[in-house]
Short mmCIF file of C-alpha atoms in Angstrom, two decimals:
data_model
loop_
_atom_site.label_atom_id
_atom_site.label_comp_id
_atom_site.label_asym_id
_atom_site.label_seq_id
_atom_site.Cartn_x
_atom_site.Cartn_y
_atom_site.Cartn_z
CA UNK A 1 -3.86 21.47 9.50
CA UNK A 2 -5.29 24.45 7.37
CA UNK A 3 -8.85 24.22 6.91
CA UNK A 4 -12.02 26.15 6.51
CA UNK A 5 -14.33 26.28 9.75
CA UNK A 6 -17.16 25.39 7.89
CA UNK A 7 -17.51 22.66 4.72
CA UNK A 8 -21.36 23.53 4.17
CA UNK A 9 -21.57 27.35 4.63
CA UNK A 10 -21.51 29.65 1.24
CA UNK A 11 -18.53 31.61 3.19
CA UNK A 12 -16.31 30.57 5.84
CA UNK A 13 -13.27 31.45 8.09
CA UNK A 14 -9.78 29.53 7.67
CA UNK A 15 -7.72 28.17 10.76
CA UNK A 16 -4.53 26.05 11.61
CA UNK A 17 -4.60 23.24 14.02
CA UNK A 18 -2.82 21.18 15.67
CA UNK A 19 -4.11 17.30 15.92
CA UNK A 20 -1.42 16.10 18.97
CA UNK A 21 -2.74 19.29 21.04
CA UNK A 22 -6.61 19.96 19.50
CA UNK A 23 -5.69 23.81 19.95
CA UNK A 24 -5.85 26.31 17.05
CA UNK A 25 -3.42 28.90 16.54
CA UNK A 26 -4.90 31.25 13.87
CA UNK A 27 -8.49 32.15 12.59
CA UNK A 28 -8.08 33.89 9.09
CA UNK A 29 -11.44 36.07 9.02
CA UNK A 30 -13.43 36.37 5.92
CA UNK A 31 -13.49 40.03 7.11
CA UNK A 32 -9.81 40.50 6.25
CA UNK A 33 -9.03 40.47 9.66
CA UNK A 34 -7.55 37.44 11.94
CA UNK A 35 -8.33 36.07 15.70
CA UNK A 36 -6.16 33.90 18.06
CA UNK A 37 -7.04 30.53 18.44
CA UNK A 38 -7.25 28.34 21.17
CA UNK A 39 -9.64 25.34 22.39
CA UNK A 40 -12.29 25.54 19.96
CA UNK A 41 -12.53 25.23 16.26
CA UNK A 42 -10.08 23.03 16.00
CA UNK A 43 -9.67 21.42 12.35
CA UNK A 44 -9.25 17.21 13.06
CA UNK A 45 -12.65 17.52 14.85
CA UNK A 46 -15.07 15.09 14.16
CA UNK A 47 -13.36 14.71 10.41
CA UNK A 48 -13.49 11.68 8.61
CA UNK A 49 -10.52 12.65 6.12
CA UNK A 50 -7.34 11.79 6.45
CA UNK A 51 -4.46 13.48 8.11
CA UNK A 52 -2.71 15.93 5.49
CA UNK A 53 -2.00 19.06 6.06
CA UNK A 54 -4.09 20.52 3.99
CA UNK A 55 -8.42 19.83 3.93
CA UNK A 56 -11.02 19.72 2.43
CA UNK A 57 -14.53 18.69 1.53
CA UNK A 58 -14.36 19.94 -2.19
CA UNK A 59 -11.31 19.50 -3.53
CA UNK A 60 -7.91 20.93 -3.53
CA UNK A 61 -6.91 22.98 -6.47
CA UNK A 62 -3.30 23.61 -6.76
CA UNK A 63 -1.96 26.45 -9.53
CA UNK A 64 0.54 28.87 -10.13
CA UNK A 65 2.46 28.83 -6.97
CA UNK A 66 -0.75 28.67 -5.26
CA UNK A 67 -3.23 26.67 -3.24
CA UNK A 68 -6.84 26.79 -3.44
CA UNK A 69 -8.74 25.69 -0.22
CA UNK A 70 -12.52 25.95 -0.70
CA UNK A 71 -13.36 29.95 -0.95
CA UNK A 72 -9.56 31.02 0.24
CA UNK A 73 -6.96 31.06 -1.83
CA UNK A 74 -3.38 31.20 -0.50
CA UNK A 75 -0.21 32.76 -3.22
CA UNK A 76 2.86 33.79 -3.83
CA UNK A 77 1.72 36.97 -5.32
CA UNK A 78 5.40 38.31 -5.92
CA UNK A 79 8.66 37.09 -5.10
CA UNK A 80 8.70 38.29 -1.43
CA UNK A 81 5.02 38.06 -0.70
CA UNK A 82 2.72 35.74 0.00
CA UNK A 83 -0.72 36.22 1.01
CA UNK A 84 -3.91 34.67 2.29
CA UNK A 85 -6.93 35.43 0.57
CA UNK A 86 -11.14 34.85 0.70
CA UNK A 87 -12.62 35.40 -2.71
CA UNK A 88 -13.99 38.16 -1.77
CA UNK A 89 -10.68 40.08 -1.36
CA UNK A 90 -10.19 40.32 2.04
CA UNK A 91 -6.41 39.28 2.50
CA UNK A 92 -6.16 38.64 5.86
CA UNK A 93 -2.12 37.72 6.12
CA UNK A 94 0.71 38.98 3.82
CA UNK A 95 3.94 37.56 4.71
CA UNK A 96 7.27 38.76 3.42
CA UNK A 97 10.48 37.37 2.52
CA UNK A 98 12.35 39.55 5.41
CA UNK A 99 10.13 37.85 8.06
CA UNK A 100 7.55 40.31 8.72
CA UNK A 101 3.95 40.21 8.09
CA UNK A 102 1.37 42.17 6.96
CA UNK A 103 -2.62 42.75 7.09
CA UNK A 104 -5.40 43.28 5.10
CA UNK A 105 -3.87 45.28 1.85
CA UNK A 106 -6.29 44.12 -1.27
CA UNK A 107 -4.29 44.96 -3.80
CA UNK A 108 -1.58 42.29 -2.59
CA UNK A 109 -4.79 39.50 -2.58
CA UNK A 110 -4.93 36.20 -4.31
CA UNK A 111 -7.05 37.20 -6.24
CA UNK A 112 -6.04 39.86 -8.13
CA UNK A 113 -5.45 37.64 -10.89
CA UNK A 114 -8.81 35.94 -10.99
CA UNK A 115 -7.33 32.57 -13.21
CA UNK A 116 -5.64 30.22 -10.91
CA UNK A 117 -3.14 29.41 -13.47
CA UNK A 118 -2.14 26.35 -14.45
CA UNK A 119 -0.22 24.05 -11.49
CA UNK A 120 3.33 25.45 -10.97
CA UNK A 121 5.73 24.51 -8.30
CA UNK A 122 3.02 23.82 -5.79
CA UNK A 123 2.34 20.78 -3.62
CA UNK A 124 2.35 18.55 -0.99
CA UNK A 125 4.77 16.58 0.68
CA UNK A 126 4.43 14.61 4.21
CA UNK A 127 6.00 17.62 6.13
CA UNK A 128 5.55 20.62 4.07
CA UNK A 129 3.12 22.35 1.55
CA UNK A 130 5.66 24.24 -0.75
CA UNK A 131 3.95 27.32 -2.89
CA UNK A 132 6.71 28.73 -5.34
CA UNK A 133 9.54 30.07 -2.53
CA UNK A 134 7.60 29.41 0.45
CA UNK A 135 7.16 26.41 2.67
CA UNK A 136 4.60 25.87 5.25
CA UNK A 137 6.51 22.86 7.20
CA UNK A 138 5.40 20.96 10.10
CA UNK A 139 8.83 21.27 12.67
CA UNK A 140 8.65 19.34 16.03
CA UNK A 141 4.72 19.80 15.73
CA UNK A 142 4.66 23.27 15.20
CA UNK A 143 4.07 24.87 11.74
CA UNK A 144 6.18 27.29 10.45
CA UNK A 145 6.06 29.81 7.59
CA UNK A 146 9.60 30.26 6.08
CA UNK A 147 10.90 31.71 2.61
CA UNK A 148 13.48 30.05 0.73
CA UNK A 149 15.73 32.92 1.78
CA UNK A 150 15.86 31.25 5.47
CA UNK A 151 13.81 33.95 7.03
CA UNK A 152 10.71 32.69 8.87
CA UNK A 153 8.07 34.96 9.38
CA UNK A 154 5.34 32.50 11.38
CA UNK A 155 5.60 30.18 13.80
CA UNK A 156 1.86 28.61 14.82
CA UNK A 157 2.69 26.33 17.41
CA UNK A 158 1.16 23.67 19.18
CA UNK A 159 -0.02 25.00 22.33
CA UNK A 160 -2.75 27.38 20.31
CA UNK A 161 0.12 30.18 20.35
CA UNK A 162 1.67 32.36 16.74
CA UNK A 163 5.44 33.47 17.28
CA UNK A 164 6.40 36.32 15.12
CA UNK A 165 9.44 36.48 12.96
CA UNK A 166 11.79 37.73 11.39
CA UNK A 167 13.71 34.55 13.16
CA UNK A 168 15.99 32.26 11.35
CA UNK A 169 15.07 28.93 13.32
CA UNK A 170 12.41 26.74 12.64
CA UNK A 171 13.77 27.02 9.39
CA UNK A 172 11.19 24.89 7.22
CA UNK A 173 13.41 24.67 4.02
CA UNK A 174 15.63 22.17 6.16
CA UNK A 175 13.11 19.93 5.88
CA UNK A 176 13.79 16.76 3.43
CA UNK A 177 12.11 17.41 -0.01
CA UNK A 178 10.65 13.80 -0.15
CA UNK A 179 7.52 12.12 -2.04
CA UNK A 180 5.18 14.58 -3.43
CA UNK A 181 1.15 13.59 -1.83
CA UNK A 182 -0.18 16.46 -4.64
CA UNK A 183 0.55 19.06 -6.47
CA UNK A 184 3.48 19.49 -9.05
CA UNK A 185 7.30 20.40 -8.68
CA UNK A 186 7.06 21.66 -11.78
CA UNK A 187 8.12 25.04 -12.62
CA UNK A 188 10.30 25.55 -8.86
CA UNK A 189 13.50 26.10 -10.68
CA UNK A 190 11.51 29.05 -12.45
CA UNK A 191 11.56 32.89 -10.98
CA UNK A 192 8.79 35.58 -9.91
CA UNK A 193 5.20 34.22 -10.76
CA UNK A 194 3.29 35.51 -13.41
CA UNK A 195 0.88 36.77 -10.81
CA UNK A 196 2.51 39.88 -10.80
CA UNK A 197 1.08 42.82 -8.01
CA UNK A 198 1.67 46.61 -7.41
CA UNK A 199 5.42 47.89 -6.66
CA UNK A 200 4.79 49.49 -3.44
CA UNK A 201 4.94 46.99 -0.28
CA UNK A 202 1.74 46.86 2.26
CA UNK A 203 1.73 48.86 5.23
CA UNK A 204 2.90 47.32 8.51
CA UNK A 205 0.12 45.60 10.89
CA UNK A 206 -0.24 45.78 14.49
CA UNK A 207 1.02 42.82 16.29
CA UNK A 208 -1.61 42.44 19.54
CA UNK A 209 -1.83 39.33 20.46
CA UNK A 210 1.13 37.79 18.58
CA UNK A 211 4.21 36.78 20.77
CA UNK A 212 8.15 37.48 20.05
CA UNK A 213 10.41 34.41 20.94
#
């Protein structure tokens, strides 16, 4: 599950969880910056929702190729790039289409472009959220962060541990495009977003704590 830590405070964190294990793999920090997980913080505790992927006690606002989850925002921001962003513009993830990742670079942030935009080929299925050419999908309980050019550049499994790309497997565009829970498909068959961002790529980030496998 992605989720903010906290559904009452005027800013909070973001995480992903796993429900079978109650282990968190990733803390997004409002700071710009990210933590492991582990034990603690763990979004299916003491929630009264439902199961989706995706939650929230305000609601879900889906636009161009983009998700909006309480103060965070997470878009495809150019064709390669997608990032995770607080509104304040701390990006605290950037991952590319070759399968690398990247930190806190502002000018790659969700909200750059302040407007949302209108809903365009983003939504929900029962396996995957799907944000222009990127897929978060849930694979044998883990969840993996793959580009529609096969290259997967995240890997949170289950066991509270992230597994770096670039890697080819866990592959989340092989998962079936079924019944859509929210969002639109609208628009998927369309190129870049009109979010458009600076030329020049972010700077590599330092990979402590992250595991190759």
């Amino acid at each position: 599950r992605i989720d903010p830590t906290c559904k009452t405070c005027s800013s909070s964190h973001l995480r992903i969880s796993s429900q079978a294990t109650g282990k968190t793999s990733q803390i997004f920090l409002n700071v710009g910056t990210d933590l492991p997980g582990g034990k603690g913080y763990n979004g299916f505790d003491n929630l009264t929702g439902g199961q989706e992927l995706t939650y929230s006690t305000e609601p879900i606002i889906f636009g161009d190729r983009a998700v909006q989850i309480r103060d965070w925002r997470i878009r495809q921001v150019r064709f390669d790039l997608l990032s995770v962003t607080n509104e304040n513009g701390n990006v605290s993830r950037i991952y590319r289409s070759d399968g690398t990742v990247r930190g806190n670079a502002k000018e790659w942030g969700g909200y750059v472009i302040e407007d949302l935009g209108e809903p365009t080929c983003a939504y929900l299925t029962s396996s995957f959220l799907q944000l222009g050419d990127w897929r978060f999908g849930e694979i044998d309980g883990h969840l993996s962060v793959t580009h529609k050019s096969g290259q997967t550049a995240m890997i949170y499994r289950e066991d509270g541990t992230i597994h770096l790309g670039p890697r080819t497997d866990f592959n989340a565009w092989t998962l079936v495009d079924d019944e859509v829970l929210a969002g639109t498909k609208e628009g998927c068959d369309v190129g870049a977003p009109a979010a458009a961002a600076p030329s020049v790529s972010p700077p590599p980030m330092s990979t402590n704590g992250m595991r190759h496998a």
